[in-house]
Every structure is written in C-alpha cells, then in structure tokens.
PDB file of C-alpha atoms and ligand atoms in Angstrom:
ATOM      1  CA  UNK C 217       0.000   0.000   0.000  1.00 50.00           C
ATOM      2  CA  UNK C 218       1.292   3.451  -0.873  1.00 62.00           C
ATOM      3  CA  UNK C 219      -0.947   5.235   1.640  1.00 72.00           C
ATOM      4  CA  UNK C 220       1.242   7.048   4.143  1.00 76.00           C
ATOM      5  CA  UNK C 221      -1.110   7.387   7.081  1.00 94.00           C
ATOM      6  CA  UNK C 222      -4.638   6.260   7.800  1.00 97.00           C
ATOM      7  CA  UNK C 223      -7.200   9.005   8.176  1.00 98.00           C
ATOM      8  CA  UNK C 224      -9.643   8.958  11.078  1.00 98.00           C
ATOM      9  CA  UNK C 225     -12.285  11.658  10.757  1.00 98.00           C
ATOM     10  CA  UNK C 226     -15.100  12.602  13.123  1.00 98.00           C
ATOM     11  CA  UNK C 227     -18.403  13.593  11.564  1.00 98.00           C
ATOM     12  CA  UNK C 228     -20.305  15.219  14.386  1.00 98.00           C
ATOM     13  CA  UNK C 229     -23.334  15.958  12.185  1.00 98.00           C
ATOM     14  CA  UNK C 230     -25.772  18.397  13.880  1.00 98.00           C
ATOM     15  CA  UNK C 231     -24.367  17.857  17.360  1.00 98.00           C
ATOM     16  CA  UNK C 232     -22.534  20.035  19.899  1.00 98.00           C
ATOM     17  CA  UNK C 233     -22.647  23.752  20.555  1.00 98.00           C
ATOM     18  CA  UNK C 234     -19.383  25.697  20.295  1.00 98.00           C
ATOM     19  CA  UNK C 235     -18.916  25.423  24.089  1.00 98.00           C
ATOM     20  CA  UNK C 236     -19.505  21.666  24.029  1.00 98.00           C
ATOM     21  CA  UNK C 237     -17.056  21.347  21.153  1.00 98.00           C
ATOM     22  CA  UNK C 238     -14.356  23.130  23.166  1.00 98.00           C
ATOM     23  CA  UNK C 239     -14.910  20.796  26.125  1.00 98.00           C
ATOM     24  CA  UNK C 240     -14.596  17.783  23.812  1.00 98.00           C
ATOM     25  CA  UNK C 241     -11.361  18.995  22.208  1.00 98.00           C
ATOM     26  CA  UNK C 242      -9.795  19.897  25.555  1.00 98.00           C
ATOM     27  CA  UNK C 243     -10.223  16.323  26.702  1.00 98.00           C
ATOM     28  CA  UNK C 244      -9.623  14.606  23.346  1.00 98.00           C
ATOM     29  CA  UNK C 245      -6.339  16.277  22.485  1.00 97.00           C
ATOM     30  CA  UNK C 246      -4.792  15.042  25.724  1.00 97.00           C
ATOM     31  CA  UNK C 247      -5.780  11.492  24.815  1.00 98.00           C
ATOM     32  CA  UNK C 248      -4.211  11.566  21.331  1.00 97.00           C
ATOM     33  CA  UNK C 249      -1.323  14.020  21.653  1.00 96.00           C
ATOM     34  CA  UNK C 250       1.304  11.310  21.101  1.00 95.00           C
ATOM     35  CA  UNK C 251      -0.400   9.735  18.080  1.00 95.00           C
ATOM     36  CA  UNK C 252       1.732  10.042  14.966  1.00 94.00           C
ATOM     37  CA  UNK C 253       0.636   7.115  12.822  1.00 94.00           C
ATOM     38  CA  UNK C 254      -2.815   8.464  11.938  1.00 97.00           C
ATOM     39  CA  UNK C 255      -4.153  11.711  10.551  1.00 97.00           C
ATOM     40  CA  UNK C 256      -6.958  12.892  12.827  1.00 98.00           C
ATOM     41  CA  UNK C 257      -9.709  15.218  11.641  1.00 98.00           C
ATOM     42  CA  UNK C 258     -12.701  16.695  13.443  1.00 98.00           C
ATOM     43  CA  UNK C 259     -15.659  17.930  11.377  1.00 98.00           C
ATOM     44  CA  UNK C 260     -17.914  19.893  13.726  1.00 98.00           C
ATOM     45  CA  UNK C 261     -21.000  21.871  12.677  1.00 98.00           C
ATOM     46  CA  UNK C 262     -20.209  25.245  11.029  1.00 98.00           C
ATOM     47  CA  UNK C 263     -21.025  27.117  14.249  1.00 98.00           C
ATOM     48  CA  UNK C 264     -18.232  25.317  16.142  1.00 98.00           C
ATOM     49  CA  UNK C 265     -15.531  25.491  13.431  1.00 98.00           C
ATOM     50  CA  UNK C 266     -13.882  28.629  14.830  1.00 98.00           C
ATOM     51  CA  UNK C 267     -13.884  27.340  18.402  1.00 98.00           C
ATOM     52  CA  UNK C 268     -12.398  23.981  17.357  1.00 98.00           C
ATOM     53  CA  UNK C 269      -9.904  25.728  15.069  1.00 98.00           C
ATOM     54  CA  UNK C 270      -8.621  27.775  18.024  1.00 98.00           C
ATOM     55  CA  UNK C 271      -8.420  24.714  20.287  1.00 98.00           C
ATOM     56  CA  UNK C 272      -6.440  22.470  17.912  1.00 98.00           C
ATOM     57  CA  UNK C 273      -3.808  25.028  16.842  1.00 96.00           C
ATOM     58  CA  UNK C 274      -0.299  23.590  16.843  1.00 95.00           C
ATOM     59  CA  UNK C 275      -1.446  20.034  17.577  1.00 96.00           C
ATOM     60  CA  UNK C 276      -1.965  16.817  15.647  1.00 97.00           C
ATOM     61  CA  UNK C 277      -5.675  17.273  14.939  1.00 98.00           C
ATOM     62  CA  UNK C 278      -6.946  18.885  11.715  1.00 98.00           C
ATOM     63  CA  UNK C 279     -10.215  20.631  10.972  1.00 98.00           C
ATOM     64  CA  UNK C 280     -12.889  19.700   8.451  1.00 98.00           C
ATOM     65  CA  UNK C 281     -16.359  20.933   7.527  1.00 98.00           C
ATOM     66  CA  UNK C 282     -19.396  18.778   6.816  1.00 98.00           C
ATOM     67  CA  UNK C 283     -20.523  20.504   3.611  1.00 98.00           C
ATOM     68  CA  UNK C 284     -19.988  23.609   1.487  1.00 98.00           C
ATOM     69  CA  UNK C 285     -21.307  25.513  -1.525  1.00 98.00           C
ATOM     70  CA  UNK C 286     -19.370  25.333  -4.790  1.00 98.00           C
ATOM     71  CA  UNK C 287     -19.118  29.109  -5.338  1.00 98.00           C
ATOM     72  CA  UNK C 288     -16.595  31.296  -3.530  1.00 97.00           C
ATOM     73  CA  UNK C 289     -19.134  34.043  -2.694  1.00 98.00           C
ATOM     74  CA  UNK C 290     -22.485  35.365  -3.847  1.00 98.00           C
ATOM     75  CA  UNK C 291     -26.227  35.494  -3.304  1.00 98.00           C
ATOM     76  CA  UNK C 292     -26.686  32.046  -1.758  1.00 98.00           C
ATOM     77  CA  UNK C 293     -28.578  32.613   1.470  1.00 98.00           C
ATOM     78  CA  UNK C 294     -27.637  30.192   4.203  1.00 97.00           C
ATOM     79  CA  UNK C 295     -24.631  28.734   2.396  1.00 98.00           C
ATOM     80  CA  UNK C 296     -20.930  28.551   3.334  1.00 98.00           C
ATOM     81  CA  UNK C 297     -18.182  28.839   0.716  1.00 98.00           C
ATOM     82  CA  UNK C 298     -14.836  27.068   0.296  1.00 98.00           C
ATOM     83  CA  UNK C 299     -13.080  30.425   0.833  1.00 98.00           C
ATOM     84  CA  UNK C 300     -14.805  30.807   4.195  1.00 98.00           C
ATOM     85  CA  UNK C 301     -13.772  27.289   5.204  1.00 98.00           C
ATOM     86  CA  UNK C 302     -10.155  27.934   4.248  1.00 98.00           C
ATOM     87  CA  UNK C 303     -10.249  31.219   6.138  1.00 97.00           C
ATOM     88  CA  UNK C 304     -11.293  29.495   9.332  1.00 97.00           C
ATOM     89  CA  UNK C 305      -8.572  26.834   9.080  1.00 97.00           C
ATOM     90  CA  UNK C 306     -10.329  23.889   7.437  1.00 98.00           C
ATOM     91  CA  UNK C 307      -8.191  21.404   5.566  1.00 98.00           C
ATOM     92  CA  UNK C 308     -10.921  18.893   4.808  1.00 98.00           C
ATOM     93  CA  UNK C 309     -14.561  18.965   3.775  1.00 98.00           C
ATOM     94  CA  UNK C 310     -17.076  16.115   3.763  1.00 98.00           C
ATOM     95  CA  UNK C 311     -19.037  16.102   0.502  1.00 98.00           C
ATOM     96  CA  UNK C 312     -21.955  14.015  -0.680  1.00 98.00           C
ATOM     97  CA  UNK C 313     -22.859  12.474   2.663  1.00 98.00           C
ATOM     98  CA  UNK C 314     -25.875  10.175   2.300  1.00 97.00           C
ATOM     99  CA  UNK C 315     -27.858  12.361   4.710  1.00 97.00           C
ATOM    100  CA  UNK C 316     -27.289  15.332   2.377  1.00 98.00           C
ATOM    101  CA  UNK C 317     -28.287  13.177  -0.585  1.00 97.00           C
ATOM    102  CA  UNK C 318     -31.417  11.731   1.049  1.00 96.00           C
ATOM    103  CA  UNK C 319     -32.710  14.598   3.175  1.00 97.00           C
ATOM    104  CA  UNK C 320     -31.477  17.598   1.173  1.00 97.00           C
ATOM    105  CA  UNK C 321     -31.757  16.105  -2.327  1.00 97.00           C
ATOM    106  CA  UNK C 322     -28.098  16.524  -3.255  1.00 98.00           C
ATOM    107  CA  UNK C 323     -27.242  14.621  -6.408  1.00 98.00           C
ATOM    108  CA  UNK C 324     -24.033  13.447  -8.040  1.00 98.00           C
ATOM    109  CA  UNK C 325     -24.019  16.434 -10.412  1.00 98.00           C
ATOM    110  CA  UNK C 326     -24.042  18.940  -7.541  1.00 98.00           C
ATOM    111  CA  UNK C 327     -21.566  16.905  -5.507  1.00 98.00           C
ATOM    112  CA  UNK C 328     -19.167  16.839  -8.473  1.00 98.00           C
ATOM    113  CA  UNK C 329     -19.267  20.643  -8.622  1.00 98.00           C
ATOM    114  CA  UNK C 330     -18.410  20.755  -4.927  1.00 98.00           C
ATOM    115  CA  UNK C 331     -15.515  18.304  -5.310  1.00 98.00           C
ATOM    116  CA  UNK C 332     -14.048  20.391  -8.144  1.00 98.00           C
ATOM    117  CA  UNK C 333     -14.499  23.607  -6.125  1.00 98.00           C
ATOM    118  CA  UNK C 334     -12.949  22.119  -2.974  1.00 98.00           C
ATOM    119  CA  UNK C 335      -9.838  21.047  -4.880  1.00 98.00           C
ATOM    120  CA  UNK C 336      -9.497  24.424  -6.528  1.00 97.00           C
ATOM    121  CA  UNK C 337      -9.359  25.961  -3.034  1.00 98.00           C
ATOM    122  CA  UNK C 338      -6.900  23.317  -1.774  1.00 98.00           C
ATOM    123  CA  UNK C 339      -9.477  21.727   0.481  1.00 98.00           C
ATOM    124  CA  UNK C 340      -9.244  17.940   0.676  1.00 98.00           C
ATOM    125  CA  UNK C 341     -12.642  16.409  -0.040  1.00 98.00           C
ATOM    126  CA  UNK C 342     -13.931  13.431   1.905  1.00 98.00           C
ATOM    127  CA  UNK C 343     -16.288  12.216  -0.799  1.00 98.00           C
ATOM    128  CA  UNK C 344     -18.985   9.884   0.534  1.00 98.00           C
ATOM    129  CA  UNK C 345     -20.434   7.171  -1.643  1.00 98.00           C
ATOM    130  CA  UNK C 346     -22.337   4.015  -0.760  1.00 98.00           C
ATOM    131  CA  UNK C 347     -25.221   1.805  -1.730  1.00 98.00           C
ATOM    132  CA  UNK C 348     -28.547   1.829   0.103  1.00 96.00           C
ATOM    133  CA  UNK C 349     -30.269  -1.259   1.484  1.00 96.00           C
ATOM    134  CA  UNK C 350     -32.486  -1.784  -1.543  1.00 97.00           C
ATOM    135  CA  UNK C 351     -29.545  -1.606  -3.932  1.00 97.00           C
ATOM    136  CA  UNK C 352     -27.645  -4.069  -1.781  1.00 97.00           C
ATOM    137  CA  UNK C 353     -30.589  -6.497  -1.573  1.00 97.00           C
ATOM    138  CA  UNK C 354     -31.010  -6.341  -5.360  1.00 98.00           C
ATOM    139  CA  UNK C 355     -27.362  -7.089  -6.040  1.00 97.00           C
ATOM    140  CA  UNK C 356     -26.796  -3.542  -7.330  1.00 98.00           C
ATOM    141  CA  UNK C 357     -24.040  -2.502  -4.922  1.00 98.00           C
ATOM    142  CA  UNK C 358     -21.260  -2.314  -7.492  1.00 98.00           C
ATOM    143  CA  UNK C 359     -23.476  -0.594 -10.042  1.00 98.00           C
ATOM    144  CA  UNK C 360     -24.400   2.069  -7.453  1.00 98.00           C
ATOM    145  CA  UNK C 361     -20.776   2.605  -6.444  1.00 98.00           C
ATOM    146  CA  UNK C 362     -19.627   2.773 -10.040  1.00 98.00           C
ATOM    147  CA  UNK C 363     -22.259   5.363 -10.979  1.00 98.00           C
ATOM    148  CA  UNK C 364     -21.517   7.536  -7.959  1.00 98.00           C
ATOM    149  CA  UNK C 365     -17.779   7.372  -8.582  1.00 98.00           C
ATOM    150  CA  UNK C 366     -18.033   8.183 -12.279  1.00 97.00           C
ATOM    151  CA  UNK C 367     -20.458  11.059 -11.736  1.00 98.00           C
ATOM    152  CA  UNK C 368     -18.913  12.600  -8.633  1.00 98.00           C
ATOM    153  CA  UNK C 369     -15.388  12.380 -10.049  1.00 98.00           C
ATOM    154  CA  UNK C 370     -16.210  13.795 -13.484  1.00 97.00           C
ATOM    155  CA  UNK C 371     -13.425  16.125 -14.746  1.00 95.00           C
ATOM    156  CA  UNK C 372     -11.117  15.061 -11.926  1.00 97.00           C
ATOM    157  CA  UNK C 373      -7.636  14.434 -13.286  1.00 95.00           C
ATOM    158  CA  UNK C 374      -5.140  11.692 -12.556  1.00 93.00           C
ATOM    159  CA  UNK C 375      -3.072  14.234 -10.604  1.00 93.00           C
ATOM    160  CA  UNK C 376      -6.016  15.307  -8.479  1.00 96.00           C
ATOM    161  CA  UNK C 377      -7.523  11.960  -7.574  1.00 97.00           C
ATOM    162  CA  UNK C 378      -5.192  11.123  -4.701  1.00 95.00           C
ATOM    163  CA  UNK C 379      -6.031  14.434  -3.019  1.00 97.00           C
ATOM    164  CA  UNK C 380      -9.556  13.080  -2.588  1.00 98.00           C
ATOM    165  CA  UNK C 381     -10.433  10.782   0.288  1.00 98.00           C
ATOM    166  CA  UNK C 382     -13.234   8.467  -0.702  1.00 98.00           C
ATOM    167  CA  UNK C 383     -15.463   7.400   2.162  1.00 98.00           C
ATOM    168  CA  UNK C 384     -17.247   4.128   1.492  1.00 98.00           C
ATOM    169  CA  UNK C 385     -20.369   4.467   3.607  1.00 98.00           C
ATOM    170  CA  UNK C 386     -22.922   1.725   2.963  1.00 98.00           C
ATOM    171  CA  UNK C 387     -26.090   3.632   3.845  1.00 97.00           C
ATOM    172  CA  UNK C 388     -27.581   0.601   5.627  1.00 97.00           C
ATOM    173  CA  UNK C 389     -24.620   0.529   8.025  1.00 97.00           C
ATOM    174  CA  UNK C 390     -24.886   4.154   9.178  1.00 96.00           C
ATOM    175  CA  UNK C 391     -25.960   4.277  12.813  1.00 94.00           C
ATOM    176  CA  UNK C 392     -28.254   7.341  12.659  1.00 92.00           C
ATOM    177  CA  UNK C 393     -27.358   7.802  16.324  1.00 92.00           C
ATOM    178  CA  UNK C 394     -28.071   4.228  17.404  1.00 94.00           C
ATOM    179  CA  UNK C 395     -24.964   2.927  19.202  1.00 94.00           C
ATOM    180  CA  UNK C 396     -26.114  -0.687  18.701  1.00 94.00           C
ATOM    181  CA  UNK C 397     -26.518  -0.434  14.937  1.00 96.00           C
ATOM    182  CA  UNK C 398     -24.491  -3.055  13.060  1.00 93.00           C
ATOM    183  CA  UNK C 399     -21.527  -2.038  10.931  1.00 96.00           C
ATOM    184  CA  UNK C 400     -20.665  -3.855   7.720  1.00 95.00           C
ATOM    185  CA  UNK C 401     -18.554  -6.908   8.442  1.00 97.00           C
ATOM    186  CA  UNK C 402     -14.859  -6.373   7.814  1.00 98.00           C
ATOM    187  CA  UNK C 403     -15.093  -8.685   4.790  1.00 98.00           C
ATOM    188  CA  UNK C 404     -18.084  -6.868   3.287  1.00 97.00           C
ATOM    189  CA  UNK C 405     -16.416  -3.510   3.858  1.00 98.00           C
ATOM    190  CA  UNK C 406     -13.170  -4.774   2.330  1.00 98.00           C
ATOM    191  CA  UNK C 407     -14.928  -6.012  -0.781  1.00 97.00           C
ATOM    192  CA  UNK C 408     -16.549  -2.567  -1.258  1.00 98.00           C
ATOM    193  CA  UNK C 409     -13.165  -0.899  -0.829  1.00 98.00           C
ATOM    194  CA  UNK C 410     -11.508  -3.302  -3.247  1.00 98.00           C
ATOM    195  CA  UNK C 411     -14.141  -2.585  -5.854  1.00 98.00           C
ATOM    196  CA  UNK C 412     -13.754   1.185  -5.404  1.00 98.00           C
ATOM    197  CA  UNK C 413      -9.979   0.886  -5.744  1.00 98.00           C
ATOM    198  CA  UNK C 414     -10.380  -1.191  -8.900  1.00 98.00           C
ATOM    199  CA  UNK C 415     -12.664   1.501 -10.335  1.00 98.00           C
ATOM    200  CA  UNK C 416     -10.115   4.217  -9.602  1.00 98.00           C
ATOM    201  CA  UNK C 417      -7.467   2.063 -11.248  1.00 97.00           C
ATOM    202  CA  UNK C 418      -9.692   1.788 -14.325  1.00 97.00           C
ATOM    203  CA  UNK C 419     -10.252   5.535 -14.380  1.00 95.00           C
ATOM    204  CA  UNK C 420      -6.751   6.762 -13.492  1.00 96.00           C
ATOM    205  CA  UNK C 421      -4.344   3.824 -13.379  1.00 96.00           C
ATOM    206  CA  UNK C 422      -2.918   1.504 -10.713  1.00 96.00           C
ATOM    207  CA  UNK C 423      -0.578   4.014  -9.148  1.00 96.00           C
ATOM    208  CA  UNK C 424      -3.340   6.616  -8.625  1.00 96.00           C
ATOM    209  CA  UNK C 425      -5.529   3.888  -7.132  1.00 97.00           C
ATOM    210  CA  UNK C 426      -2.817   2.870  -4.678  1.00 96.00           C
ATOM    211  CA  UNK C 427      -2.309   6.463  -3.591  1.00 96.00           C
ATOM    212  CA  UNK C 428      -5.959   7.287  -3.028  1.00 97.00           C
ATOM    213  CA  UNK C 429      -7.253   6.877   0.495  1.00 98.00           C
ATOM    214  CA  UNK C 430     -10.483   4.929   0.796  1.00 98.00           C
ATOM    215  CA  UNK C 431     -11.943   5.134   4.289  1.00 98.00           C
ATOM    216  CA  UNK C 432     -14.865   3.236   5.797  1.00 98.00           C
ATOM    217  CA  UNK C 433     -17.913   4.815   7.449  1.00 98.00           C
ATOM    218  CA  UNK C 434     -20.920   3.168   9.093  1.00 98.00           C
ATOM    219  CA  UNK C 435     -21.162   2.322  12.802  1.00 97.00           C
ATOM    220  CA  UNK C 436     -17.413   2.214  13.354  1.00 98.00           C
ATOM    221  CA  UNK C 437     -16.795   2.069  17.104  1.00 97.00           C
ATOM    222  CA  UNK C 438     -14.078   1.006  19.548  1.00 97.00           C
ATOM    223  CA  UNK C 439     -15.386  -2.587  19.445  1.00 97.00           C
ATOM    224  CA  UNK C 440     -14.964  -3.059  15.676  1.00 97.00           C
ATOM    225  CA  UNK C 441     -12.405  -0.438  14.651  1.00 98.00           C
ATOM    226  CA  UNK C 442      -9.333  -2.660  14.953  1.00 97.00           C
ATOM    227  CA  UNK C 443     -10.736  -5.349  12.708  1.00 97.00           C
ATOM    228  CA  UNK C 444     -12.024  -2.915  10.080  1.00 98.00           C
ATOM    229  CA  UNK C 445      -8.839  -0.832  10.053  1.00 97.00           C
ATOM    230  CA  UNK C 446      -6.677  -3.927   9.664  1.00 97.00           C
ATOM    231  CA  UNK C 447      -8.193  -4.742   6.268  1.00 97.00           C
ATOM    232  CA  UNK C 448      -5.756  -4.149   3.404  1.00 96.00           C
ATOM    233  CA  UNK C 449      -7.927  -1.708   1.446  1.00 97.00           C
ATOM    234  CA  UNK C 450      -9.358   0.220   4.389  1.00 98.00           C
ATOM    235  CA  UNK C 451      -7.280   3.369   4.793  1.00 98.00           C
ATOM    236  CA  UNK C 452      -9.130   4.904   7.684  1.00 98.00           C
ATOM    237  CA  UNK C 453     -12.560   5.661   9.055  1.00 98.00           C
ATOM    238  CA  UNK C 454     -15.283   8.291   8.985  1.00 98.00           C
ATOM    239  CA  UNK C 455     -16.932   8.080  12.385  1.00 98.00           C
ATOM    240  CA  UNK C 456     -20.319   9.537  13.313  1.00 98.00           C
ATOM    241  CA  UNK C 457     -21.945   8.558  16.580  1.00 97.00           C
ATOM    242  CA  UNK C 458     -18.852   7.092  18.235  1.00 98.00           C
ATOM    243  CA  UNK C 459     -16.911  10.307  17.597  1.00 98.00           C
ATOM    244  CA  UNK C 460     -19.136  12.347  19.899  1.00 98.00           C
ATOM    245  CA  UNK C 461     -17.411  11.062  23.006  1.00 98.00           C
ATOM    246  CA  UNK C 462     -13.701  11.935  23.377  1.00 98.00           C
ATOM    247  CA  UNK C 463     -12.724   8.601  24.938  1.00 98.00           C
ATOM    248  CA  UNK C 464     -14.524   6.519  22.362  1.00 98.00           C
ATOM    249  CA  UNK C 465     -13.118   8.539  19.440  1.00 98.00           C
ATOM    250  CA  UNK C 466      -9.608   8.390  20.916  1.00 98.00           C
ATOM    251  CA  UNK C 467      -9.909   4.613  21.229  1.00 98.00           C
ATOM    252  CA  UNK C 468     -10.800   4.368  17.556  1.00 98.00           C
ATOM    253  CA  UNK C 469      -7.818   6.542  16.631  1.00 98.00           C
ATOM    254  CA  UNK C 470      -5.608   4.259  18.710  1.00 97.00           C
ATOM    255  CA  UNK C 471      -6.887   1.214  16.825  1.00 97.00           C
ATOM    256  CA  UNK C 472      -4.788   2.231  13.838  1.00 95.00           C
ATOM    257  CA  UNK C 473      -1.750   0.031  13.385  1.00 84.00           C
ATOM    258  CA  UNK C 474       0.668   0.681  10.577  1.00 60.00           C
TER     259      UNK C 474
HETATM  260  C1  PEP O 666     -21.633   8.868   9.039  1.00 97.25           C
HETATM  261  O1  PEP O 666     -22.840   9.100   8.920  1.00 97.25           O
HETATM  262  O2  PEP O 666     -20.769   9.478   8.385  1.00 97.25           O
HETATM  263  C2  PEP O 666     -21.259   7.832   9.984  1.00 97.25           C
HETATM  264  C3  PEP O 666     -20.154   7.177   9.761  1.00 97.25           C
HETATM  265  O3  PEP O 666     -22.113   7.640  11.015  1.00 97.25           O
HETATM  266  P1  PEP O 666     -22.076   6.483  12.119  1.00 97.25           P
HETATM  267  O4  PEP O 666     -20.634   6.255  12.493  1.00 97.25           O
HETATM  268  O5  PEP O 666     -22.849   7.056  13.262  1.00 97.25           O
HETATM  269  O6  PEP O 666     -22.680   5.297  11.501  1.00 97.25           O
END
C-alpha cells in the first residue's frame, strides 16, 4: 500500500454547541497528543468550526467541515463557501454524505461541482459514496458505487484523484445515532473498498488507485475499529456517533496500526 497514514475523521453531524465542542477537544487532544501514525480530523458543525480551530492550533488534529457551496461568494442565502472554510482553518470537507443526498436532495451532479471547487481551493474532499439497502438487496451494490464514482469524479484528473479521500459508507450501516446499529462486516467492507480501488485504477491507473485513500464509514466504534482498520484496502474511518465522546473517538484513533 502506498498510503502514508490512515485518516480517522469525526463527523459530528448536527451535534454540539461551540462550548460543548471546546470541552470535547480539551479532553480529546490530551488522549491523542502522542499519536503520529494516523491523521486525525474533526468535522464539527459550522457554528463550532472557529472554536475547534482555536483549540487544535499547533497540535496533531486537523479541521474539516461537513458541507460547502461550490461558489466562492455570492447570493446564496444560508450557504458557506470554500473560501470561508479555508479562512477558518479547514483542511478537509465532507461532501456528498448520504444524509445530504437523502434529506437535502443533493445529487451526483451537484456533488461533483463541490468536489471540483474544494480542490481548486486546496481543500481535501472526503467524498462519501455508498449503496442503500435496496440496492444491496437487489445485487446492485457495485453498479451504485460505479455510478456515484463516475459522476462525482467527473473532470477530476489523474493528478487530483489522490487528493480526494473516498469514504465508502454503505447507507444501511450508518448508525443514525443508534450505538447498537451493526456495521458492515470487515469482509463486506473490504470487498466494497476493493471494488472502489479497482474503479479508480480503471479511471486513473494503478498508481493513482494505490495512492488514493479509501476510508470506511458506518457504525465504526471502539469494538470493531481494529478489525475494520486492519483490512488491506481500508485506509481509515469516517466516524459519526462514536466520535461524539472523546474517549470513544480516541480509542478508535488508537486502533490504527501501521
Ligand atoms: C456517518 O454518517 O458518516 C457515519 C459514519 O455515522 P455512524 O458512524 O454514526 O454510523
């Protein structure tokens, strides 16, 4: 594997006020301050980005946003631009999360515009793709992944692809806040990752595929993180519910073995 470090990213979704975020980071950074073998990212809600940005300065935790608009500025009420995210210290941005697709009607066409815009502002996208339960039951997993990849990565060049982190998030495995929800098995997750890597190889060649991080999301927690992160094609994790508690998220980070 050519991947240098695994990426473990927290997707807090619509949770935590700015004050709560500060309390989390104060505790969390003490738990992970000696971690060097993983890249750690926290993606709080927009309203806590500045507070988290201040708290993580000079440490080993990076900042990400959960969404953005594709334009730099303009008449887009309620939206946040890539320029604004850069200005506040974001390095990463989650794009195309299944909750944005399902609840806010985002489609591959829009997500592609966001991916292109993020890269042009030197933000590293965490591009979420994944099949839903119906697609899985009907044997359409690979077709769904292939379509999402082709559409969301349209106009992305061979030189750009490895700047994108692809998050394989089978929609049926996402906890939606239920700590007992079942993740994909390590084998099922690995086969999704393998397929995604083979698609990137088809689109951009073997070397680009090796250098592109593919991370797993969907009910990752301290109990299953080690097994998932040990799979050869799983280059990290996008963690929702289990990232809301500093101890639990730190345990997941510590599950990374190089
Ligand atoms: C997510 O929705 O990005 C996610 C990974 O959530 P959870 O870990 O709660 O399943």
